[in-house]
Amino acid sequence: MAPNVPKWLDEKFLSYCLNKGKDCEEKRVQSFNVSSAVPNGISYCSLLFRVRTEYKEKDEKNANCSSLIVKGPFENSSADYVQTEPRFYNEFLPAAFEISSSITFAPKTHFSKIPDVIVMEDLCQEGYKLADRRELLDFDHCRLYAIASATFHAVSVAVHKKQPKLVESFGPDKFFTNQKYMAGLKNFFIGGLNYMAEKMRFFDDYKQYADDLRSSSTTIWNMAVDALKPSSPFNTLSQGDAWTGNMMFKYDESDKVCDIKLLDFQGVRYSCLLGDMIFFIYTSANYDVRENRLHDLYRVYCDTINAKLEEYECSERLTFEQLLENITRLSSKALLVAAMSYPLIRNTTDVDTSAIMFGEVDDSVITHAFDQYYDEDYCEKHLPRVLKQLDTAGAFDYVVTRLRTTHT
């Protein structure tokens, strides 16, 4: 099905992009074709188009071709959410390149004359591919994510030393927040936790936690909001929505994964360490990584961020013990992500998540959604393993102990 192309996406807009913002005839667009840039179920909160252009260089007879990715917001998106990604590309990344010209974790961008619209290189032309969101990532893919994420976090520390107002202006977490514009998403996360707690009653090993989670789901949400705020040992910018659909991978001749690009910086925030890692693990890492290789993955992240901090002449360092402490402190987020985000991503039903995020969501909508997500296949094949992974990580014990201590 052909996408609904915005009126502003025309030859003039594309000519400005190709001519680096200049109103000139160096590159003149002759024609263009627009298609959706991603499969259904990947783009939850924005419009994403692949635009193939045919243009002529000045004084040349033969036409050239170019492929661009054009990203714009939905009409009902909040202003804070819409403005974050353009500021990331237009303000933060140039400052990061001043620290190190070798930074490659994000795609390159072109000029856009519309402030809320981003025009990027088409990574598919460079051999990058989106992974299947329902096929979880093995350790080799996860390792590349940990390196890219740690590099981003480290350079944000370096930029913060030179431009603290710029980095801190990205503000707190945009998803795990009590701001009214995200009330729908908050209710959806809480609804997911309640639903998972109900299912836990059927598992002897976990039913002891069910009542505490069910009766205190809003408190657990607030624990996650607090845990993501800036804290020791140091703070960074983070992607905010780190999952399989927001990254692309490149493969060598033997089909071995060799590079990664992070995508989607709409949720960038200035906050504590490792919030991204928690979200990534419980949405994207495969079961072998979650059950057998987490410490290996944490080591990669820890070693990389420390090496990059040294390279960028920053004095901050992260010990492995501090890393594990931060992971434990974020147990409330792990529960919420595992309860809501993971079953949503695994489900084959396409979801209008923008309506949930930026609209009103009542209990009947939430219940109907989770009836689909927690279907028979998920409850039999996946939920038991997810619960075991959370239990092994100590998430239930940590959260429930804090709840009971608070209540007494």
mmCIF file of C-alpha atoms in Angstrom:
data_model
loop_
_atom_site.group_PDB
_atom_site.id
_atom_site.type_symbol
_atom_site.label_atom_id
_atom_site.label_comp_id
_atom_site.label_asym_id
_atom_site.label_seq_id
_atom_site.Cartn_x
_atom_site.Cartn_y
_atom_site.Cartn_z
ATOM 1 C CA MET A 1 0.000 0.000 0.000
ATOM 2 C CA ALA A 2 1.416 3.384 -1.034
ATOM 3 C CA PRO A 3 2.121 5.766 1.865
ATOM 4 C CA ASN A 4 0.321 9.066 2.303
ATOM 5 C CA VAL A 5 2.998 11.498 1.140
ATOM 6 C CA PRO A 6 3.027 14.886 2.940
ATOM 7 C CA LYS A 7 2.542 17.945 0.739
ATOM 8 C CA TRP A 8 5.910 19.386 1.755
ATOM 9 C CA LEU A 9 7.763 16.354 0.389
ATOM 10 C CA ASP A 10 8.284 17.640 -3.150
ATOM 11 C CA GLU A 11 11.040 18.421 -5.687
ATOM 12 C CA LYS A 12 11.864 21.743 -4.048
ATOM 13 C CA PHE A 13 12.317 20.187 -0.599
ATOM 14 C CA LEU A 14 14.530 17.437 -2.015
ATOM 15 C CA SER A 15 16.590 19.885 -4.073
ATOM 16 C CA TYR A 16 17.373 21.836 -0.909
ATOM 17 C CA CYS A 17 18.493 18.574 0.729
ATOM 18 C CA LEU A 18 20.818 17.613 -2.121
ATOM 19 C CA ASN A 19 22.217 21.156 -2.415
ATOM 20 C CA LYS A 20 23.036 21.372 1.314
ATOM 21 C CA GLY A 21 20.424 24.040 1.967
ATOM 22 C CA LYS A 22 21.334 26.267 -0.938
ATOM 23 C CA ASP A 23 18.735 27.618 -3.350
ATOM 24 C CA CYS A 24 20.704 26.793 -6.454
ATOM 25 C CA GLU A 25 20.753 24.614 -9.547
ATOM 26 C CA GLU A 26 23.858 22.522 -8.734
ATOM 27 C CA LYS A 27 21.650 19.461 -8.320
ATOM 28 C CA ARG A 28 18.149 19.664 -9.757
ATOM 29 C CA VAL A 29 15.642 16.934 -8.877
ATOM 30 C CA GLN A 30 13.883 15.602 -11.959
ATOM 31 C CA SER A 31 11.625 13.053 -10.323
ATOM 32 C CA PHE A 32 11.238 11.076 -7.122
ATOM 33 C CA ASN A 33 9.475 8.006 -5.748
ATOM 34 C CA VAL A 34 8.301 7.547 -2.152
ATOM 35 C CA SER A 35 7.826 4.259 -0.300
ATOM 36 C CA SER A 36 7.646 3.215 3.310
ATOM 37 C CA ALA A 37 11.133 2.846 4.789
ATOM 38 C CA VAL A 38 10.296 0.139 7.315
ATOM 39 C CA PRO A 39 7.968 -2.854 7.654
ATOM 40 C CA ASN A 40 4.713 -2.572 9.587
ATOM 41 C CA GLY A 41 5.211 -2.774 13.330
ATOM 42 C CA ILE A 42 8.647 -1.130 13.365
ATOM 43 C CA SER A 43 7.883 2.598 13.220
ATOM 44 C CA TYR A 44 5.739 3.317 16.257
ATOM 45 C CA CYS A 45 5.977 7.086 16.659
ATOM 46 C CA SER A 46 7.004 8.717 13.387
ATOM 47 C CA LEU A 47 6.594 8.755 9.618
ATOM 48 C CA LEU A 48 9.481 7.097 7.791
ATOM 49 C CA PHE A 49 9.846 7.296 4.011
ATOM 50 C CA ARG A 50 12.448 6.030 1.570
ATOM 51 C CA VAL A 51 12.726 8.611 -1.204
ATOM 52 C CA ARG A 52 14.523 7.640 -4.397
ATOM 53 C CA THR A 53 15.397 10.734 -6.404
ATOM 54 C CA GLU A 54 16.590 11.223 -9.932
ATOM 55 C CA TYR A 55 18.533 14.457 -10.374
ATOM 56 C CA LYS A 56 20.915 16.192 -12.757
ATOM 57 C CA GLU A 57 24.169 17.882 -11.876
ATOM 58 C CA LYS A 58 24.722 21.323 -13.346
ATOM 59 C CA ASP A 59 26.130 21.161 -16.884
ATOM 60 C CA GLU A 60 25.741 17.363 -16.996
ATOM 61 C CA LYS A 61 23.429 15.537 -19.380
ATOM 62 C CA ASN A 62 23.062 12.206 -17.599
ATOM 63 C CA ALA A 63 20.859 11.850 -14.552
ATOM 64 C CA ASN A 64 22.063 10.562 -11.186
ATOM 65 C CA CYS A 65 20.143 8.665 -8.540
ATOM 66 C CA SER A 66 20.069 9.091 -4.788
ATOM 67 C CA SER A 67 18.178 7.356 -1.999
ATOM 68 C CA LEU A 68 17.269 9.239 1.182
ATOM 69 C CA ILE A 69 15.401 8.420 4.379
ATOM 70 C CA VAL A 70 12.973 11.167 5.385
ATOM 71 C CA LYS A 71 11.599 11.098 8.913
ATOM 72 C CA GLY A 72 8.787 13.292 10.200
ATOM 73 C CA PRO A 73 6.538 13.332 13.280
ATOM 74 C CA PHE A 74 2.936 12.251 13.576
ATOM 75 C CA GLU A 75 0.535 15.158 13.879
ATOM 76 C CA ASN A 76 -0.399 14.350 17.489
ATOM 77 C CA SER A 77 3.182 14.010 18.755
ATOM 78 C CA SER A 78 4.163 16.214 21.691
ATOM 79 C CA ALA A 79 6.435 19.190 21.009
ATOM 80 C CA ASP A 80 9.063 17.941 23.454
ATOM 81 C CA TYR A 81 9.187 14.552 21.753
ATOM 82 C CA VAL A 82 9.297 15.997 18.218
ATOM 83 C CA GLN A 83 12.102 18.502 18.857
ATOM 84 C CA THR A 84 14.514 16.102 20.557
ATOM 85 C CA GLU A 85 15.823 14.189 17.545
ATOM 86 C CA PRO A 86 16.524 17.215 15.311
ATOM 87 C CA ARG A 87 18.458 18.778 18.211
ATOM 88 C CA PHE A 88 20.408 15.559 18.635
ATOM 89 C CA TYR A 89 21.524 15.612 14.986
ATOM 90 C CA ASN A 90 21.901 19.376 14.559
ATOM 91 C CA GLU A 91 23.433 20.335 17.914
ATOM 92 C CA PHE A 92 24.787 17.341 19.818
ATOM 93 C CA LEU A 93 26.435 15.346 17.022
ATOM 94 C CA PRO A 94 28.456 18.326 15.690
ATOM 95 C CA ALA A 95 29.718 18.872 19.250
ATOM 96 C CA ALA A 96 30.550 15.165 19.509
ATOM 97 C CA PHE A 97 32.506 15.282 16.225
ATOM 98 C CA GLU A 98 34.632 18.049 17.748
ATOM 99 C CA ILE A 99 35.616 15.537 20.441
ATOM 100 C CA SER A 100 36.307 12.733 17.960
ATOM 101 C CA SER A 101 35.926 12.677 14.190
ATOM 102 C CA SER A 102 35.813 8.854 14.239
ATOM 103 C CA ILE A 103 32.342 8.608 15.825
ATOM 104 C CA THR A 104 30.159 6.392 13.613
ATOM 105 C CA PHE A 105 27.321 5.077 15.789
ATOM 106 C CA ALA A 106 24.618 7.195 14.054
ATOM 107 C CA PRO A 107 23.714 7.704 10.367
ATOM 108 C CA LYS A 108 24.790 10.815 8.470
ATOM 109 C CA THR A 109 22.189 13.501 7.796
ATOM 110 C CA HIS A 110 21.381 15.949 5.011
ATOM 111 C CA PHE A 111 20.032 19.476 5.211
ATOM 112 C CA SER A 112 16.310 19.799 5.951
ATOM 113 C CA LYS A 113 14.488 23.109 5.637
ATOM 114 C CA ILE A 114 11.691 21.858 7.923
ATOM 115 C CA PRO A 115 12.884 21.881 11.567
ATOM 116 C CA ASP A 116 10.902 18.821 12.667
ATOM 117 C CA VAL A 117 11.921 16.701 9.654
ATOM 118 C CA ILE A 118 15.184 14.754 9.456
ATOM 119 C CA VAL A 119 16.770 13.637 6.198
ATOM 120 C CA MET A 120 19.302 10.820 6.533
ATOM 121 C CA GLU A 121 21.486 8.632 4.381
ATOM 122 C CA ASP A 122 19.809 5.409 3.296
ATOM 123 C CA LEU A 123 21.826 2.828 5.215
ATOM 124 C CA CYS A 124 20.423 0.047 3.029
ATOM 125 C CA GLN A 125 22.548 1.441 0.201
ATOM 126 C CA GLU A 126 25.595 0.827 2.401
ATOM 127 C CA GLY A 127 24.616 -2.767 3.122
ATOM 128 C CA TYR A 128 22.976 -2.306 6.527
ATOM 129 C CA LYS A 129 19.890 -4.344 7.376
ATOM 130 C CA LEU A 130 17.126 -4.278 9.959
ATOM 131 C CA ALA A 131 16.984 -7.423 12.043
ATOM 132 C CA ASP A 132 13.662 -9.194 12.447
ATOM 133 C CA ARG A 133 12.117 -7.735 15.608
ATOM 134 C CA ARG A 134 10.814 -11.187 16.627
ATOM 135 C CA GLU A 135 14.155 -12.916 16.053
ATOM 136 C CA LEU A 136 16.129 -11.944 19.131
ATOM 137 C CA LEU A 137 19.775 -10.935 18.819
ATOM 138 C CA ASP A 138 22.676 -13.282 19.551
ATOM 139 C CA PHE A 139 25.777 -12.287 21.494
ATOM 140 C CA ASP A 140 27.693 -11.011 18.451
ATOM 141 C CA HIS A 141 24.894 -8.540 17.663
ATOM 142 C CA CYS A 142 24.513 -7.593 21.341
ATOM 143 C CA ARG A 143 28.251 -7.018 21.655
ATOM 144 C CA LEU A 144 28.155 -4.477 18.816
ATOM 145 C CA TYR A 145 25.233 -2.742 20.494
ATOM 146 C CA ALA A 146 27.124 -2.537 23.803
ATOM 147 C CA ILE A 147 30.135 -0.971 22.052
ATOM 148 C CA ALA A 148 28.041 1.586 20.143
ATOM 149 C CA SER A 149 25.993 2.458 23.212
ATOM 150 C CA ALA A 150 29.051 2.841 25.441
ATOM 151 C CA THR A 151 30.722 5.051 22.808
ATOM 152 C CA PHE A 152 27.654 7.303 22.646
ATOM 153 C CA HIS A 153 27.483 7.511 26.430
ATOM 154 C CA ALA A 154 31.195 8.280 26.785
ATOM 155 C CA VAL A 155 31.250 11.057 24.191
ATOM 156 C CA SER A 156 28.222 12.645 25.866
ATOM 157 C CA VAL A 157 30.281 12.880 29.060
ATOM 158 C CA ALA A 158 33.013 14.646 27.078
ATOM 159 C CA VAL A 159 30.544 17.043 25.420
ATOM 160 C CA HIS A 160 28.986 17.750 28.826
ATOM 161 C CA LYS A 161 32.326 19.063 30.087
ATOM 162 C CA LYS A 162 32.416 21.652 27.306
ATOM 163 C CA GLN A 163 28.691 22.332 26.858
ATOM 164 C CA PRO A 164 26.827 21.223 30.004
ATOM 165 C CA LYS A 165 23.707 23.226 29.172
ATOM 166 C CA LEU A 166 23.397 21.541 25.774
ATOM 167 C CA VAL A 167 23.609 18.016 27.181
ATOM 168 C CA GLU A 168 21.376 18.667 30.194
ATOM 169 C CA SER A 169 18.799 20.453 28.012
ATOM 170 C CA PHE A 170 17.705 17.080 26.630
ATOM 171 C CA GLY A 171 16.042 16.624 29.998
ATOM 172 C CA PRO A 172 14.888 13.529 31.898
ATOM 173 C CA ASP A 173 13.496 10.279 30.514
ATOM 174 C CA LYS A 174 10.697 10.945 28.036
ATOM 175 C CA PHE A 175 8.988 7.558 28.302
ATOM 176 C CA PHE A 176 9.323 6.738 32.005
ATOM 177 C CA THR A 177 7.843 9.995 33.186
ATOM 178 C CA ASN A 178 4.776 11.281 35.005
ATOM 179 C CA GLN A 179 4.311 14.149 32.561
ATOM 180 C CA LYS A 180 0.728 14.274 31.280
ATOM 181 C CA TYR A 181 1.693 14.003 27.613
ATOM 182 C CA MET A 182 2.867 10.434 28.261
ATOM 183 C CA ALA A 183 -0.005 9.386 30.537
ATOM 184 C CA GLY A 184 -1.195 6.841 27.973
ATOM 185 C CA LEU A 185 2.165 5.079 27.826
ATOM 186 C CA LYS A 186 2.450 5.115 31.628
ATOM 187 C CA ASN A 187 -0.941 3.420 31.938
ATOM 188 C CA PHE A 188 0.077 0.893 29.301
ATOM 189 C CA PHE A 189 3.259 -0.065 31.167
ATOM 190 C CA ILE A 190 1.366 -0.348 34.447
ATOM 191 C CA GLY A 191 -1.337 -2.390 32.719
ATOM 192 C CA GLY A 192 1.315 -4.739 31.371
ATOM 193 C CA LEU A 193 2.819 -5.237 34.817
ATOM 194 C CA ASN A 194 -0.608 -5.961 36.282
ATOM 195 C CA TYR A 195 -1.320 -8.461 33.529
ATOM 196 C CA MET A 196 2.003 -10.245 34.007
ATOM 197 C CA ALA A 197 1.388 -10.372 37.769
ATOM 198 C CA GLU A 198 -1.955 -12.086 37.177
ATOM 199 C CA LYS A 199 -0.275 -14.697 34.987
ATOM 200 C CA MET A 200 2.399 -15.261 37.625
ATOM 201 C CA ARG A 201 -0.251 -16.749 39.930
ATOM 202 C CA PHE A 202 -0.172 -19.862 37.737
ATOM 203 C CA PHE A 203 3.557 -20.461 38.345
ATOM 204 C CA ASP A 204 4.510 -21.964 41.700
ATOM 205 C CA ASP A 205 7.973 -20.379 41.669
ATOM 206 C CA TYR A 206 6.669 -16.839 41.143
ATOM 207 C CA LYS A 207 3.159 -16.610 42.591
ATOM 208 C CA GLN A 208 4.653 -15.416 45.890
ATOM 209 C CA TYR A 209 5.462 -12.103 44.153
ATOM 210 C CA ALA A 210 2.170 -11.668 42.291
ATOM 211 C CA ASP A 211 0.146 -9.857 44.966
ATOM 212 C CA ASP A 212 2.948 -7.400 45.730
ATOM 213 C CA LEU A 213 3.395 -6.517 42.065
ATOM 214 C CA ARG A 214 -0.339 -6.278 41.384
ATOM 215 C CA SER A 215 -1.123 -4.088 44.407
ATOM 216 C CA SER A 216 1.898 -1.815 43.937
ATOM 217 C CA SER A 217 2.229 -1.470 40.164
ATOM 218 C CA THR A 218 1.983 2.340 40.262
ATOM 219 C CA THR A 219 4.601 2.449 43.011
ATOM 220 C CA ILE A 220 6.879 0.264 40.877
ATOM 221 C CA TRP A 221 6.385 2.681 37.995
ATOM 222 C CA ASN A 222 7.447 5.552 40.259
ATOM 223 C CA MET A 223 10.466 3.518 41.375
ATOM 224 C CA ALA A 224 11.523 3.228 37.720
ATOM 225 C CA VAL A 225 11.015 6.957 37.126
ATOM 226 C CA ASP A 226 13.222 7.737 40.151
ATOM 227 C CA ALA A 227 15.850 5.124 39.251
ATOM 228 C CA LEU A 228 16.350 6.698 35.808
ATOM 229 C CA LYS A 229 17.103 10.154 37.177
ATOM 230 C CA PRO A 230 20.732 11.359 37.183
ATOM 231 C CA SER A 231 22.769 9.614 39.875
ATOM 232 C CA SER A 232 26.252 8.323 40.710
ATOM 233 C CA PRO A 233 28.867 7.548 39.526
ATOM 234 C CA PHE A 234 28.199 9.831 36.507
ATOM 235 C CA ASN A 235 25.463 10.520 33.982
ATOM 236 C CA THR A 236 25.192 10.417 30.215
ATOM 237 C CA LEU A 237 22.913 11.058 27.302
ATOM 238 C CA SER A 238 21.086 7.866 26.395
ATOM 239 C CA GLN A 239 19.083 6.760 23.378
ATOM 240 C CA GLY A 240 15.946 6.099 25.398
ATOM 241 C CA ASP A 241 14.390 3.489 23.098
ATOM 242 C CA ALA A 242 17.118 0.927 22.472
ATOM 243 C CA TRP A 243 15.595 -2.122 20.806
ATOM 244 C CA THR A 244 16.061 -4.168 17.634
ATOM 245 C CA GLY A 245 13.872 -1.893 15.497
ATOM 246 C CA ASN A 246 16.062 1.108 16.290
ATOM 247 C CA MET A 247 19.350 -0.245 15.000
ATOM 248 C CA MET A 248 20.704 -1.645 11.739
ATOM 249 C CA PHE A 249 23.492 -4.175 11.211
ATOM 250 C CA LYS A 250 26.051 -4.783 8.485
ATOM 251 C CA TYR A 251 27.447 -8.215 7.560
ATOM 252 C CA ASP A 252 30.692 -9.316 5.918
ATOM 253 C CA GLU A 253 31.210 -11.771 3.055
ATOM 254 C CA SER A 254 30.758 -14.745 5.386
ATOM 255 C CA ASP A 255 27.494 -13.262 6.725
ATOM 256 C CA LYS A 256 29.096 -12.462 10.088
ATOM 257 C CA VAL A 257 27.772 -9.272 11.674
ATOM 258 C CA CYS A 258 30.488 -6.599 11.611
ATOM 259 C CA ASP A 259 28.966 -3.160 12.235
ATOM 260 C CA ILE A 260 25.962 -1.367 13.720
ATOM 261 C CA LYS A 261 24.187 1.966 13.414
ATOM 262 C CA LEU A 262 21.863 3.239 16.128
ATOM 263 C CA LEU A 263 18.615 4.807 14.913
ATOM 264 C CA ASP A 264 15.838 6.868 16.455
ATOM 265 C CA PHE A 265 16.979 9.505 18.914
ATOM 266 C CA GLN A 266 13.515 10.902 19.681
ATOM 267 C CA GLY A 267 13.772 9.675 23.256
ATOM 268 C CA VAL A 268 17.276 10.994 24.056
ATOM 269 C CA ARG A 269 17.579 12.021 27.687
ATOM 270 C CA TYR A 270 20.172 12.987 30.264
ATOM 271 C CA SER A 271 20.016 10.373 32.969
ATOM 272 C CA CYS A 272 21.688 7.584 34.880
ATOM 273 C CA LEU A 273 23.841 4.903 33.334
ATOM 274 C CA LEU A 274 22.478 1.661 31.881
ATOM 275 C CA GLY A 275 18.807 2.483 31.422
ATOM 276 C CA ASP A 276 19.321 1.761 27.726
ATOM 277 C CA MET A 277 21.004 -1.553 28.504
ATOM 278 C CA ILE A 278 18.037 -2.737 30.590
ATOM 279 C CA PHE A 279 15.596 -1.857 27.809
ATOM 280 C CA PHE A 280 17.781 -3.528 25.182
ATOM 281 C CA ILE A 281 18.225 -6.764 27.143
ATOM 282 C CA TYR A 282 14.526 -7.331 27.827
ATOM 283 C CA THR A 283 13.350 -6.410 24.320
ATOM 284 C CA SER A 284 16.139 -7.562 22.017
ATOM 285 C CA ALA A 285 18.767 -9.927 23.498
ATOM 286 C CA ASN A 286 18.072 -13.606 22.881
ATOM 287 C CA TYR A 287 17.516 -16.091 25.677
ATOM 288 C CA ASP A 288 21.054 -17.471 25.562
ATOM 289 C CA VAL A 289 22.435 -13.961 26.169
ATOM 290 C CA ARG A 290 19.942 -13.259 28.958
ATOM 291 C CA GLU A 291 20.537 -16.577 30.684
ATOM 292 C CA ASN A 292 24.259 -17.206 30.071
ATOM 293 C CA ARG A 293 26.097 -14.160 28.697
ATOM 294 C CA LEU A 294 24.879 -11.074 30.586
ATOM 295 C CA HIS A 295 28.105 -10.614 32.519
ATOM 296 C CA ASP A 296 30.068 -10.968 29.281
ATOM 297 C CA LEU A 297 27.915 -8.253 27.745
ATOM 298 C CA TYR A 298 28.311 -6.013 30.787
ATOM 299 C CA ARG A 299 32.099 -6.467 30.581
ATOM 300 C CA VAL A 300 32.097 -5.324 26.956
ATOM 301 C CA TYR A 301 30.109 -2.219 27.893
ATOM 302 C CA CYS A 302 32.272 -1.460 30.944
ATOM 303 C CA ASP A 303 35.575 -1.923 29.120
ATOM 304 C CA THR A 304 34.394 0.158 26.153
ATOM 305 C CA ILE A 305 33.063 3.117 28.109
ATOM 306 C CA ASN A 306 36.228 3.293 30.199
ATOM 307 C CA ALA A 307 38.460 3.093 27.117
ATOM 308 C CA LYS A 308 36.441 5.796 25.356
ATOM 309 C CA LEU A 309 36.410 8.043 28.437
ATOM 310 C CA GLU A 310 40.194 7.820 28.487
ATOM 311 C CA GLU A 311 40.390 8.489 24.738
ATOM 312 C CA TYR A 312 38.166 11.568 25.141
ATOM 313 C CA GLU A 313 40.324 12.804 28.066
ATOM 314 C CA CYS A 314 37.627 12.381 30.712
ATOM 315 C CA SER A 315 38.543 11.416 34.282
ATOM 316 C CA GLU A 316 35.353 9.458 34.985
ATOM 317 C CA ARG A 317 35.513 5.671 35.190
ATOM 318 C CA LEU A 318 32.961 2.906 35.775
ATOM 319 C CA THR A 319 33.899 -0.099 37.891
ATOM 320 C CA PHE A 320 32.218 -3.412 37.209
ATOM 321 C CA GLU A 321 30.767 -3.359 40.737
ATOM 322 C CA GLN A 322 29.187 0.046 40.070
ATOM 323 C CA LEU A 323 27.747 -1.303 36.830
ATOM 324 C CA LEU A 324 26.105 -4.232 38.623
ATOM 325 C CA GLU A 325 24.748 -1.913 41.321
ATOM 326 C CA ASN A 326 23.120 0.261 38.655
ATOM 327 C CA ILE A 327 21.633 -2.781 36.920
ATOM 328 C CA THR A 328 20.091 -3.928 40.206
ATOM 329 C CA ARG A 329 18.781 -0.447 41.006
ATOM 330 C CA LEU A 330 16.961 -0.490 37.654
ATOM 331 C CA SER A 331 15.077 -3.731 38.457
ATOM 332 C CA SER A 332 11.753 -1.871 38.438
ATOM 333 C CA LYS A 333 12.353 -0.831 34.823
ATOM 334 C CA ALA A 334 13.320 -4.398 33.929
ATOM 335 C CA LEU A 335 9.955 -5.656 35.257
ATOM 336 C CA LEU A 336 7.984 -3.028 33.341
ATOM 337 C CA VAL A 337 9.818 -3.596 30.057
ATOM 338 C CA ALA A 338 9.591 -7.386 30.323
ATOM 339 C CA ALA A 339 5.876 -7.150 31.138
ATOM 340 C CA MET A 340 4.794 -4.690 28.446
ATOM 341 C CA SER A 341 7.407 -4.014 25.753
ATOM 342 C CA TYR A 342 8.639 -7.539 25.130
ATOM 343 C CA PRO A 343 5.283 -9.294 24.577
ATOM 344 C CA LEU A 344 4.162 -6.348 22.409
ATOM 345 C CA ILE A 345 7.252 -6.659 20.196
ATOM 346 C CA ARG A 346 6.901 -10.430 19.848
ATOM 347 C CA ASN A 347 3.247 -10.233 18.873
ATOM 348 C CA THR A 348 2.352 -10.308 15.172
ATOM 349 C CA THR A 349 -0.455 -7.750 15.569
ATOM 350 C CA ASP A 350 0.467 -4.262 14.366
ATOM 351 C CA VAL A 351 -0.214 -1.754 17.119
ATOM 352 C CA ASP A 352 -0.965 1.976 16.803
ATOM 353 C CA THR A 353 1.362 2.816 19.664
ATOM 354 C CA SER A 354 1.292 6.548 18.917
ATOM 355 C CA ALA A 355 -2.386 6.591 19.902
ATOM 356 C CA ILE A 356 -1.436 4.906 23.177
ATOM 357 C CA MET A 357 1.545 7.151 23.883
ATOM 358 C CA PHE A 358 -0.107 10.466 23.159
ATOM 359 C CA GLY A 359 -3.761 9.689 23.822
ATOM 360 C CA GLU A 360 -6.092 8.519 26.541
ATOM 361 C CA VAL A 361 -6.077 4.785 27.213
ATOM 362 C CA ASP A 362 -8.800 3.186 29.306
ATOM 363 C CA ASP A 363 -8.666 -0.166 31.068
ATOM 364 C CA SER A 364 -10.705 -1.967 28.416
ATOM 365 C CA VAL A 365 -8.212 -1.033 25.668
ATOM 366 C CA ILE A 366 -5.308 -2.197 27.826
ATOM 367 C CA THR A 367 -6.998 -5.477 28.759
ATOM 368 C CA HIS A 368 -7.886 -6.224 25.126
ATOM 369 C CA ALA A 369 -4.310 -5.518 24.024
ATOM 370 C CA PHE A 370 -2.722 -7.787 26.607
ATOM 371 C CA ASP A 371 -5.195 -10.564 25.897
ATOM 372 C CA GLN A 372 -3.509 -10.630 22.465
ATOM 373 C CA TYR A 373 0.069 -10.227 23.672
ATOM 374 C CA TYR A 374 -0.197 -12.909 26.361
ATOM 375 C CA ASP A 375 -1.693 -15.516 24.068
ATOM 376 C CA GLU A 376 -1.318 -19.264 24.558
ATOM 377 C CA ASP A 377 1.927 -19.487 22.612
ATOM 378 C CA TYR A 378 3.562 -16.674 24.573
ATOM 379 C CA CYS A 379 2.414 -17.962 27.967
ATOM 380 C CA GLU A 380 3.599 -21.503 27.274
ATOM 381 C CA LYS A 381 6.877 -20.909 25.424
ATOM 382 C CA HIS A 382 8.160 -17.515 26.485
ATOM 383 C CA LEU A 383 6.667 -16.227 29.731
ATOM 384 C CA PRO A 384 8.199 -18.989 31.929
ATOM 385 C CA ARG A 385 11.674 -18.198 30.605
ATOM 386 C CA VAL A 386 11.193 -14.442 30.970
ATOM 387 C CA LEU A 387 10.089 -14.889 34.577
ATOM 388 C CA LYS A 388 13.100 -17.095 35.260
ATOM 389 C CA GLN A 389 15.424 -14.505 33.702
ATOM 390 C CA LEU A 390 13.977 -11.758 35.901
ATOM 391 C CA ASP A 391 14.201 -13.982 38.957
ATOM 392 C CA THR A 392 17.810 -14.973 38.259
ATOM 393 C CA ALA A 393 18.690 -11.289 37.819
ATOM 394 C CA GLY A 394 17.210 -10.626 41.269
ATOM 395 C CA ALA A 395 14.560 -8.225 39.953
ATOM 396 C CA PHE A 396 11.657 -9.714 41.918
ATOM 397 C CA ASP A 397 13.563 -9.883 45.204
ATOM 398 C CA TYR A 398 14.922 -6.358 44.872
ATOM 399 C CA VAL A 399 11.603 -4.717 44.010
ATOM 400 C CA VAL A 400 9.453 -6.690 46.449
ATOM 401 C CA THR A 401 11.931 -6.153 49.301
ATOM 402 C CA ARG A 402 11.827 -2.402 48.660
ATOM 403 C CA LEU A 403 8.026 -2.443 48.531
ATOM 404 C CA ARG A 404 7.698 -4.321 51.809
ATOM 405 C CA THR A 405 10.310 -2.121 53.506
ATOM 406 C CA THR A 406 8.466 0.993 52.381
ATOM 407 C CA HIS A 407 5.113 -0.327 53.604
ATOM 408 C CA THR A 408 6.493 -1.174 57.042
#
